[in-house]
Amino acid sequence: MNIEDIKTVLIVGSGTMGQQIGFQCAVSGFDVIMYDIAEEMLATAAGRLEKLAKNYKAGGRLTGETAAAARGRITMTTDPRKAGANADFVSESVPEDPKLKAKVFAQFNEICPAHAIFTTNTSSLIPSMIAAQTGRPERFAAFHFHDVRVTRIVDIMPHPGTSPEVTALIEAFALKIGQIPIMLKKENFGYVFNAMIMELFKSAQALAANGVASVEDIDRAWMGVMHTPTGPFGIMDSIGIDTVWKVTDYWAKIVKDPQQTKNAAFMKPYVDQGFLGEKTGRGFYAHPHPAYAAPDFVTGVPGGK
Ligand SMILES: NC(=O)c1ccc[n+]([C@@H]2O[C@H](COP(=O)([O-])OP(=O)(O)OC[C@H]3O[C@@H](n4cnc5c(N)ncnc54)[C@H](O)[C@@H]3O)[C@@H](O)[C@H]2O)c1
């Protein structure tokens, strides 16, 4: 199989990530079929695709005409047979549950052509956990996106049974859809960027949870030295404190680390009160104009000099 043989992309799960990945594939000239279990999910996705098109146009990434053409290449269906019959490349973005992902791949293994490549966009699992259940382990790997609106970095993570030819095809596909592939040489929970950022979050949470410094001062230290527009708590606000808490709590239980347990407990009241970050207008900071975005946040000097 050559990269030119990949023409039709099946997106399984039309939520936040399925919409973004599907749109990026369509923008890059692929025919995209978006599959979900319920019509109302697809209706919501259709609305969000319009927003994505606007976002791309506003960022100068697309003109009105090319956005309309991209949208025209996306078909939506709740019929798995229709969805999978002609797929050459599958990108799965159903909820983060290994049993569900395994079931979905087993279902599409029966439907999709034998040559089709299967990829998962999982955030926290590794592909070997479900490779056997896909029915085509040698044609399966993780292909993980971040927020497609703001970054082009993607992770490509094969499992020991993935065929090298398939890994190379996924890399070629990533380049064809305008992404920057980070090639993992072995499986790693959290891939590359997420593995690093989780360590930063862990340190920042421990500093706050142990009363060493305030949330603002921790961010100020990071921003002031690294010259970044956001610190770790600002980033957690943009991801969603509920999501960060879930991951922290999950790993605290698995590794039985008292500090991580303390970190999760530090975040829990924010989650319980619905202070989830940007999406709810309040998290560690008040949004949409968080204190860290003020020009004098780091220096304390009006104007920021
Ligand atoms: N949200 C993020 O920032 C992000 C980033 C990278 C990776 N991920 C990963 O991507 C995956 C999806 O996350 P999301 O945020 O898009 O979730 P989401 O909840 O927004 O969307 C999931 C979609 O899957 C659909 N679905 C459920 N069961 C299905 C089935 N059996 N067949 C087909 N569709 C089904 C749901 O109806 C929903 O539309 C997860 O594995 C997540 O860890 C998320």
mmCIF file of C-alpha atoms and ligand atoms in Angstrom:
data_model
loop_
_atom_site.group_PDB
_atom_site.id
_atom_site.type_symbol
_atom_site.label_atom_id
_atom_site.label_comp_id
_atom_site.label_asym_id
_atom_site.label_seq_id
_atom_site.Cartn_x
_atom_site.Cartn_y
_atom_site.Cartn_z
ATOM 1 C CA MET A 1 0.000 0.000 0.000
ATOM 2 C CA ASN A 2 1.233 3.511 -0.841
ATOM 3 C CA ILE A 3 0.241 6.821 0.686
ATOM 4 C CA GLU A 4 -1.562 7.612 -2.604
ATOM 5 C CA ASP A 5 -3.888 4.669 -1.894
ATOM 6 C CA ILE A 6 -5.298 6.487 1.128
ATOM 7 C CA LYS A 7 -8.281 8.436 -0.162
ATOM 8 C CA THR A 8 -11.104 7.931 2.310
ATOM 9 C CA VAL A 9 -10.732 8.571 6.035
ATOM 10 C CA LEU A 10 -13.234 7.220 8.545
ATOM 11 C CA ILE A 11 -13.564 9.207 11.758
ATOM 12 C CA VAL A 12 -15.173 7.132 14.513
ATOM 13 C CA GLY A 13 -16.685 9.417 17.168
ATOM 14 C CA SER A 14 -17.690 12.932 16.116
ATOM 15 C CA GLY A 15 -16.953 14.724 19.408
ATOM 16 C CA THR A 16 -14.376 17.415 20.163
ATOM 17 C CA MET A 17 -11.438 15.553 18.631
ATOM 18 C CA GLY A 18 -13.235 13.684 15.848
ATOM 19 C CA GLN A 19 -14.492 17.018 14.485
ATOM 20 C CA GLN A 20 -11.032 18.569 14.517
ATOM 21 C CA ILE A 21 -9.238 15.581 13.001
ATOM 22 C CA GLY A 22 -11.955 15.070 10.388
ATOM 23 C CA PHE A 23 -11.925 18.722 9.390
ATOM 24 C CA GLN A 24 -8.134 18.789 9.071
ATOM 25 C CA CYS A 25 -8.252 15.687 6.831
ATOM 26 C CA ALA A 26 -10.970 17.274 4.677
ATOM 27 C CA VAL A 27 -9.019 20.536 4.430
ATOM 28 C CA SER A 28 -6.086 18.460 3.169
ATOM 29 C CA GLY A 29 -8.185 16.973 0.360
ATOM 30 C CA PHE A 30 -9.299 13.632 1.805
ATOM 31 C CA ASP A 31 -12.853 12.336 1.642
ATOM 32 C CA VAL A 32 -14.026 12.040 5.234
ATOM 33 C CA ILE A 33 -16.814 9.935 6.677
ATOM 34 C CA MET A 34 -17.773 10.867 10.198
ATOM 35 C CA TYR A 35 -19.485 8.107 12.159
ATOM 36 C CA ASP A 36 -21.241 8.389 15.511
ATOM 37 C CA ILE A 37 -23.836 6.362 17.382
ATOM 38 C CA ALA A 38 -26.529 9.048 17.522
ATOM 39 C CA GLU A 39 -27.913 11.519 14.984
ATOM 40 C CA GLU A 40 -27.921 14.314 17.579
ATOM 41 C CA MET A 41 -24.146 13.904 18.041
ATOM 42 C CA LEU A 42 -23.659 14.325 14.304
ATOM 43 C CA ALA A 43 -25.964 17.365 14.291
ATOM 44 C CA THR A 44 -23.856 18.961 17.038
ATOM 45 C CA ALA A 45 -20.696 18.064 15.105
ATOM 46 C CA ALA A 46 -22.095 19.706 11.968
ATOM 47 C CA GLY A 47 -22.601 22.948 13.894
ATOM 48 C CA ARG A 48 -19.105 22.781 15.362
ATOM 49 C CA LEU A 49 -17.588 22.183 11.921
ATOM 50 C CA GLU A 50 -18.995 25.558 10.865
ATOM 51 C CA LYS A 51 -17.248 27.125 13.858
ATOM 52 C CA LEU A 52 -14.008 25.342 12.995
ATOM 53 C CA ALA A 53 -14.229 26.652 9.431
ATOM 54 C CA LYS A 54 -14.663 30.179 10.816
ATOM 55 C CA ASN A 55 -11.694 29.654 13.139
ATOM 56 C CA TYR A 56 -9.506 28.492 10.214
ATOM 57 C CA LYS A 57 -10.663 31.464 8.090
ATOM 58 C CA ALA A 58 -10.000 33.938 10.902
ATOM 59 C CA GLY A 59 -6.501 32.483 11.337
ATOM 60 C CA GLY A 60 -5.821 32.881 7.609
ATOM 61 C CA ARG A 61 -5.525 29.114 7.169
ATOM 62 C CA LEU A 62 -8.430 28.906 4.734
ATOM 63 C CA THR A 63 -10.452 31.112 2.426
ATOM 64 C CA GLY A 64 -14.247 30.938 2.378
ATOM 65 C CA GLU A 65 -14.186 28.843 -0.792
ATOM 66 C CA THR A 66 -11.687 26.267 0.432
ATOM 67 C CA ALA A 67 -13.550 25.985 3.741
ATOM 68 C CA ALA A 68 -16.786 25.246 1.877
ATOM 69 C CA ALA A 69 -14.987 22.697 -0.317
ATOM 70 C CA ALA A 70 -13.531 21.002 2.788
ATOM 71 C CA ARG A 71 -16.940 20.874 4.437
ATOM 72 C CA GLY A 72 -18.329 19.361 1.226
ATOM 73 C CA ARG A 73 -15.887 16.449 1.497
ATOM 74 C CA ILE A 74 -17.287 15.405 4.904
ATOM 75 C CA THR A 75 -20.204 12.961 4.988
ATOM 76 C CA MET A 76 -21.889 11.962 8.230
ATOM 77 C CA THR A 77 -23.644 8.736 9.109
ATOM 78 C CA THR A 78 -24.832 6.571 11.996
ATOM 79 C CA ASP A 79 -24.726 3.481 9.761
ATOM 80 C CA PRO A 80 -21.479 1.589 10.508
ATOM 81 C CA ARG A 81 -21.607 -0.398 7.249
ATOM 82 C CA LYS A 82 -21.934 2.730 5.139
ATOM 83 C CA ALA A 83 -19.231 4.389 7.232
ATOM 84 C CA GLY A 84 -16.610 1.668 6.982
ATOM 85 C CA ALA A 85 -17.147 0.049 3.564
ATOM 86 C CA ASN A 86 -14.641 2.228 1.665
ATOM 87 C CA ALA A 87 -12.328 3.380 4.465
ATOM 88 C CA ASP A 88 -8.590 3.348 3.794
ATOM 89 C CA PHE A 89 -7.600 4.985 7.087
ATOM 90 C CA VAL A 90 -9.503 4.996 10.381
ATOM 91 C CA SER A 91 -9.049 7.537 13.188
ATOM 92 C CA GLU A 92 -10.925 6.622 16.357
ATOM 93 C CA SER A 93 -11.956 9.268 18.914
ATOM 94 C CA VAL A 94 -14.598 7.594 21.091
ATOM 95 C CA PRO A 95 -14.510 8.128 24.889
ATOM 96 C CA GLU A 96 -11.407 7.077 26.827
ATOM 97 C CA ASP A 97 -12.480 3.544 27.767
ATOM 98 C CA PRO A 98 -10.304 0.627 26.590
ATOM 99 C CA LYS A 99 -13.280 -1.777 26.477
ATOM 100 C CA LEU A 100 -15.290 0.592 24.303
ATOM 101 C CA LYS A 101 -12.350 1.280 21.990
ATOM 102 C CA ALA A 102 -11.659 -2.457 21.623
ATOM 103 C CA LYS A 103 -15.332 -3.104 20.821
ATOM 104 C CA VAL A 104 -15.457 -0.335 18.236
ATOM 105 C CA PHE A 105 -12.312 -1.571 16.439
ATOM 106 C CA ALA A 106 -13.566 -5.178 16.464
ATOM 107 C CA GLN A 107 -16.828 -3.927 14.914
ATOM 108 C CA PHE A 108 -15.053 -2.001 12.144
ATOM 109 C CA ASN A 109 -12.590 -4.840 11.521
ATOM 110 C CA GLU A 110 -15.579 -6.799 10.202
ATOM 111 C CA ILE A 111 -16.666 -3.931 7.950
ATOM 112 C CA CYS A 112 -13.563 -2.116 6.661
ATOM 113 C CA PRO A 113 -11.404 -3.345 3.770
ATOM 114 C CA ALA A 114 -8.445 -5.525 4.817
ATOM 115 C CA HIS A 115 -5.924 -2.856 3.769
ATOM 116 C CA ALA A 116 -7.425 -0.132 6.014
ATOM 117 C CA ILE A 117 -5.112 1.251 8.703
ATOM 118 C CA PHE A 118 -6.615 1.617 12.193
ATOM 119 C CA THR A 119 -5.451 4.401 14.533
ATOM 120 C CA THR A 120 -6.550 5.511 17.977
ATOM 121 C CA ASN A 121 -6.420 9.052 19.319
ATOM 122 C CA THR A 122 -6.321 7.838 22.935
ATOM 123 C CA SER A 123 -4.803 10.276 25.449
ATOM 124 C CA SER A 124 -3.780 7.945 28.224
ATOM 125 C CA LEU A 125 -3.791 4.349 26.952
ATOM 126 C CA ILE A 126 -1.122 2.519 24.968
ATOM 127 C CA PRO A 127 -2.066 0.652 21.771
ATOM 128 C CA SER A 128 -0.861 -2.794 22.943
ATOM 129 C CA MET A 129 -3.717 -2.714 25.492
ATOM 130 C CA ILE A 130 -6.250 -3.222 22.681
ATOM 131 C CA ALA A 131 -4.138 -4.312 19.676
ATOM 132 C CA ALA A 132 -5.284 -7.954 19.687
ATOM 133 C CA GLN A 133 -8.965 -6.996 19.865
ATOM 134 C CA THR A 134 -8.712 -4.818 16.750
ATOM 135 C CA GLY A 135 -8.377 -8.012 14.704
ATOM 136 C CA ARG A 136 -5.543 -6.409 12.707
ATOM 137 C CA PRO A 137 -2.792 -5.606 15.235
ATOM 138 C CA GLU A 138 -0.104 -5.190 12.545
ATOM 139 C CA ARG A 139 -2.164 -2.410 10.929
ATOM 140 C CA PHE A 140 -2.909 -0.614 14.203
ATOM 141 C CA ALA A 141 -1.095 2.155 16.130
ATOM 142 C CA ALA A 142 -1.811 5.256 18.182
ATOM 143 C CA PHE A 143 -1.988 8.507 16.203
ATOM 144 C CA HIS A 144 -2.612 11.251 18.730
ATOM 145 C CA PHE A 145 -3.568 14.863 18.103
ATOM 146 C CA HIS A 146 -3.483 17.830 20.437
ATOM 147 C CA ASP A 147 -5.777 20.810 19.805
ATOM 148 C CA VAL A 148 -5.628 21.023 16.009
ATOM 149 C CA ARG A 149 -6.672 24.701 16.117
ATOM 150 C CA VAL A 150 -3.520 25.729 17.958
ATOM 151 C CA THR A 151 -0.814 23.159 17.202
ATOM 152 C CA ARG A 152 0.291 20.831 14.420
ATOM 153 C CA ILE A 153 2.225 18.463 16.700
ATOM 154 C CA VAL A 154 0.964 14.858 16.595
ATOM 155 C CA ASP A 155 2.318 11.686 18.227
ATOM 156 C CA ILE A 156 2.724 8.431 16.311
ATOM 157 C CA MET A 157 3.123 5.500 18.676
ATOM 158 C CA PRO A 158 3.242 1.951 17.311
ATOM 159 C CA HIS A 159 3.031 -1.086 19.586
ATOM 160 C CA PRO A 160 5.550 -3.929 19.231
ATOM 161 C CA GLY A 161 3.289 -5.706 16.726
ATOM 162 C CA THR A 162 2.689 -2.760 14.391
ATOM 163 C CA SER A 163 4.184 -3.340 10.948
ATOM 164 C CA PRO A 164 6.961 -0.805 10.190
ATOM 165 C CA GLU A 165 5.303 -0.211 6.800
ATOM 166 C CA VAL A 166 2.127 0.900 8.589
ATOM 167 C CA THR A 167 4.047 3.222 10.936
ATOM 168 C CA ALA A 168 5.704 4.790 7.872
ATOM 169 C CA LEU A 169 2.313 5.209 6.170
ATOM 170 C CA ILE A 170 0.864 6.924 9.245
ATOM 171 C CA GLU A 171 3.864 9.267 9.264
ATOM 172 C CA ALA A 172 3.362 10.045 5.567
ATOM 173 C CA PHE A 173 -0.339 10.610 6.208
ATOM 174 C CA ALA A 174 0.418 12.984 9.096
ATOM 175 C CA LEU A 175 2.649 15.041 6.799
ATOM 176 C CA LYS A 176 -0.017 15.035 4.085
ATOM 177 C CA ILE A 177 -2.540 16.553 6.485
ATOM 178 C CA GLY A 178 -0.042 19.244 7.462
ATOM 179 C CA GLN A 179 0.969 17.881 10.866
ATOM 180 C CA ILE A 180 4.374 17.568 12.524
ATOM 181 C CA PRO A 181 4.833 13.937 13.573
ATOM 182 C CA ILE A 182 6.692 13.007 16.741
ATOM 183 C CA MET A 183 7.754 9.379 16.236
ATOM 184 C CA LEU A 184 7.805 7.286 19.404
ATOM 185 C CA LYS A 185 10.375 4.495 19.368
ATOM 186 C CA LYS A 186 8.476 2.608 22.054
ATOM 187 C CA GLU A 187 5.151 2.798 23.872
ATOM 188 C CA ASN A 188 4.959 5.415 26.596
ATOM 189 C CA PHE A 189 1.971 6.529 28.658
ATOM 190 C CA GLY A 190 1.323 10.188 27.782
ATOM 191 C CA TYR A 191 3.366 10.030 24.560
ATOM 192 C CA VAL A 192 5.983 12.855 24.536
ATOM 193 C CA PHE A 193 4.430 16.260 25.216
ATOM 194 C CA ASN A 194 1.735 15.036 27.615
ATOM 195 C CA ALA A 195 4.351 13.054 29.562
ATOM 196 C CA MET A 196 6.400 16.240 30.047
ATOM 197 C CA ILE A 197 3.485 18.550 30.828
ATOM 198 C CA MET A 198 2.079 16.134 33.414
ATOM 199 C CA GLU A 199 5.414 16.269 35.271
ATOM 200 C CA LEU A 200 5.252 20.075 35.235
ATOM 201 C CA PHE A 201 1.666 19.964 36.522
ATOM 202 C CA LYS A 202 2.673 17.507 39.232
ATOM 203 C CA SER A 203 5.438 19.840 40.492
ATOM 204 C CA ALA A 204 3.235 22.948 40.298
ATOM 205 C CA GLN A 205 0.355 21.220 42.115
ATOM 206 C CA ALA A 206 2.722 19.961 44.839
ATOM 207 C CA LEU A 207 4.118 23.474 45.400
ATOM 208 C CA ALA A 208 0.589 24.858 45.833
ATOM 209 C CA ALA A 209 -0.827 21.866 47.744
ATOM 210 C CA ASN A 210 2.112 21.945 50.189
ATOM 211 C CA GLY A 211 1.662 25.681 50.739
ATOM 212 C CA VAL A 212 5.095 26.583 49.347
ATOM 213 C CA ALA A 213 3.816 29.378 47.078
ATOM 214 C CA SER A 214 0.551 30.742 45.677
ATOM 215 C CA VAL A 215 -0.886 29.609 42.349
ATOM 216 C CA GLU A 216 -0.142 33.084 40.948
ATOM 217 C CA ASP A 217 3.475 33.094 42.150
ATOM 218 C CA ILE A 218 4.080 29.599 40.759
ATOM 219 C CA ASP A 219 2.817 30.745 37.346
ATOM 220 C CA ARG A 220 4.724 34.030 37.681
ATOM 221 C CA ALA A 221 7.969 32.118 38.301
ATOM 222 C CA TRP A 222 7.474 29.914 35.269
ATOM 223 C CA MET A 223 6.375 32.732 32.973
ATOM 224 C CA GLY A 224 9.082 35.105 34.158
ATOM 225 C CA VAL A 225 11.934 32.681 33.588
ATOM 226 C CA MET A 226 10.642 30.894 30.502
ATOM 227 C CA HIS A 227 9.092 34.007 28.875
ATOM 228 C CA THR A 228 5.855 32.150 28.137
ATOM 229 C CA PRO A 229 2.386 33.741 28.062
ATOM 230 C CA THR A 230 0.976 31.181 30.528
ATOM 231 C CA GLY A 231 2.185 29.218 33.530
ATOM 232 C CA PRO A 232 1.215 25.682 34.586
ATOM 233 C CA PHE A 233 -2.018 26.702 36.349
ATOM 234 C CA GLY A 234 -3.055 28.881 33.406
ATOM 235 C CA ILE A 235 -2.513 25.878 31.130
ATOM 236 C CA MET A 236 -4.575 23.652 33.450
ATOM 237 C CA ASP A 237 -7.381 26.223 33.218
ATOM 238 C CA SER A 238 -7.340 25.983 29.429
ATOM 239 C CA ILE A 239 -7.327 22.155 29.400
ATOM 240 C CA GLY A 240 -10.060 21.895 32.047
ATOM 241 C CA ILE A 241 -9.357 21.283 35.755
ATOM 242 C CA ASP A 242 -11.773 18.307 35.700
ATOM 243 C CA THR A 243 -9.691 16.598 33.008
ATOM 244 C CA VAL A 244 -6.402 17.278 34.814
ATOM 245 C CA TRP A 245 -7.918 16.150 38.116
ATOM 246 C CA LYS A 246 -9.177 12.883 36.546
ATOM 247 C CA VAL A 247 -5.706 12.001 35.243
ATOM 248 C CA THR A 248 -4.027 12.988 38.538
ATOM 249 C CA ASP A 249 -6.522 11.041 40.623
ATOM 250 C CA TYR A 250 -6.243 7.983 38.336
ATOM 251 C CA TRP A 251 -2.435 7.855 38.558
ATOM 252 C CA ALA A 252 -2.403 8.670 42.289
ATOM 253 C CA LYS A 253 -4.435 5.484 42.825
ATOM 254 C CA ILE A 254 -2.336 3.362 40.445
ATOM 255 C CA VAL A 255 1.108 4.398 41.755
ATOM 256 C CA LYS A 256 -0.097 4.965 45.345
ATOM 257 C CA ASP A 257 1.958 8.164 45.620
ATOM 258 C CA PRO A 258 0.915 10.244 48.680
ATOM 259 C CA GLN A 259 1.980 13.510 47.008
ATOM 260 C CA GLN A 260 -0.153 12.823 43.946
ATOM 261 C CA THR A 261 -3.063 11.964 46.233
ATOM 262 C CA LYS A 262 -2.536 15.333 47.931
ATOM 263 C CA ASN A 263 -2.377 17.043 44.518
ATOM 264 C CA ALA A 264 -5.688 15.472 43.479
ATOM 265 C CA ALA A 265 -7.269 16.543 46.794
ATOM 266 C CA PHE A 266 -6.010 20.096 46.178
ATOM 267 C CA MET A 267 -7.856 20.229 42.840
ATOM 268 C CA LYS A 268 -11.036 18.412 43.885
ATOM 269 C CA PRO A 269 -12.809 21.444 45.450
ATOM 270 C CA TYR A 270 -12.431 23.313 42.141
ATOM 271 C CA VAL A 271 -14.058 20.380 40.333
ATOM 272 C CA ASP A 272 -16.849 20.053 42.922
ATOM 273 C CA GLN A 273 -17.709 23.741 42.653
ATOM 274 C CA GLY A 274 -17.699 23.684 38.845
ATOM 275 C CA PHE A 275 -14.604 25.910 38.683
ATOM 276 C CA LEU A 276 -13.241 23.996 35.716
ATOM 277 C CA GLY A 277 -11.250 26.755 34.005
ATOM 278 C CA GLU A 278 -11.901 28.640 30.772
ATOM 279 C CA LYS A 279 -14.896 26.517 29.816
ATOM 280 C CA THR A 280 -16.880 27.548 32.907
ATOM 281 C CA GLY A 281 -15.457 31.073 33.230
ATOM 282 C CA ARG A 282 -13.709 30.295 36.485
ATOM 283 C CA GLY A 283 -10.879 28.006 37.531
ATOM 284 C CA PHE A 284 -7.588 28.947 39.140
ATOM 285 C CA TYR A 285 -8.243 32.282 37.395
ATOM 286 C CA ALA A 286 -11.361 34.229 36.371
ATOM 287 C CA HIS A 287 -11.936 34.123 32.590
ATOM 288 C CA PRO A 288 -12.097 35.450 29.880
ATOM 289 C CA HIS A 289 -9.591 37.999 31.200
ATOM 290 C CA PRO A 290 -7.363 35.978 33.525
ATOM 291 C CA ALA A 291 -4.978 37.881 35.810
ATOM 292 C CA TYR A 292 -1.939 36.224 34.199
ATOM 293 C CA ALA A 293 -2.791 37.857 30.845
ATOM 294 C CA ALA A 294 -2.356 41.368 32.290
ATOM 295 C CA PRO A 295 0.855 43.053 31.058
ATOM 296 C CA ASP A 296 2.029 43.670 34.632
ATOM 297 C CA PHE A 297 1.323 40.134 35.943
ATOM 298 C CA VAL A 298 4.954 39.025 36.011
ATOM 299 C CA THR A 299 6.658 42.297 36.915
ATOM 300 C CA GLY A 300 4.016 43.913 39.102
ATOM 301 C CA VAL A 301 4.854 47.121 37.224
ATOM 302 C CA PRO A 302 1.984 48.751 35.251
ATOM 303 C CA GLY A 303 2.737 48.284 31.542
ATOM 304 C CA GLY A 304 4.820 45.220 32.311
ATOM 305 C CA LYS A 305 8.362 46.586 31.890
HETATM 306 N N1 LIG B 1 -10.453 16.455 24.237
HETATM 307 C C1 LIG B 1 -9.151 16.516 24.125
HETATM 308 O O1 LIG B 1 -8.518 17.568 24.391
HETATM 309 C C2 LIG B 1 -8.376 15.309 23.636
HETATM 310 C C3 LIG B 1 -7.082 15.481 23.111
HETATM 311 C C4 LIG B 1 -6.383 14.364 22.613
HETATM 312 C C5 LIG B 1 -6.971 13.098 22.663
HETATM 313 N N2 LIG B 1 -8.236 12.947 23.196
HETATM 314 C C6 LIG B 1 -8.820 11.604 23.192
HETATM 315 O O2 LIG B 1 -9.741 11.526 22.096
HETATM 316 C C7 LIG B 1 -10.807 10.636 22.419
HETATM 317 C C8 LIG B 1 -12.135 11.363 22.266
HETATM 318 O O3 LIG B 1 -12.147 12.498 23.090
HETATM 319 P P1 LIG B 1 -13.169 13.707 22.840
HETATM 320 O O4 LIG B 1 -12.745 14.792 23.756
HETATM 321 O O5 LIG B 1 -13.315 13.951 21.374
HETATM 322 O O6 LIG B 1 -14.529 13.032 23.389
HETATM 323 P P2 LIG B 1 -16.039 13.519 23.176
HETATM 324 O O7 LIG B 1 -16.774 13.039 24.354
HETATM 325 O O8 LIG B 1 -16.088 14.952 22.796
HETATM 326 O O9 LIG B 1 -16.520 12.671 21.867
HETATM 327 C C9 LIG B 1 -16.685 11.282 21.868
HETATM 328 C C10 LIG B 1 -17.696 10.907 20.783
HETATM 329 O O10 LIG B 1 -17.699 9.496 20.630
HETATM 330 C C11 LIG B 1 -19.034 9.091 20.394
HETATM 331 N N3 LIG B 1 -19.201 7.672 20.692
HETATM 332 C C12 LIG B 1 -19.450 7.059 21.875
HETATM 333 N N4 LIG B 1 -19.543 5.723 21.687
HETATM 334 C C13 LIG B 1 -19.336 5.503 20.364
HETATM 335 C C14 LIG B 1 -19.317 4.327 19.565
HETATM 336 N N5 LIG B 1 -19.509 3.122 20.080
HETATM 337 N N6 LIG B 1 -19.092 4.470 18.231
HETATM 338 C C15 LIG B 1 -18.895 5.690 17.693
HETATM 339 N N7 LIG B 1 -18.905 6.831 18.409
HETATM 340 C C16 LIG B 1 -19.129 6.723 19.734
HETATM 341 C C17 LIG B 1 -19.854 9.996 21.304
HETATM 342 O O11 LIG B 1 -21.222 10.010 20.903
HETATM 343 C C18 LIG B 1 -19.134 11.337 21.116
HETATM 344 O O12 LIG B 1 -19.681 12.069 20.029
HETATM 345 C C19 LIG B 1 -10.532 10.133 23.837
HETATM 346 O O13 LIG B 1 -9.851 8.916 23.762
HETATM 347 C C20 LIG B 1 -9.618 11.216 24.412
HETATM 348 O O14 LIG B 1 -8.780 10.727 25.426
HETATM 349 C C21 LIG B 1 -8.942 14.024 23.660
#
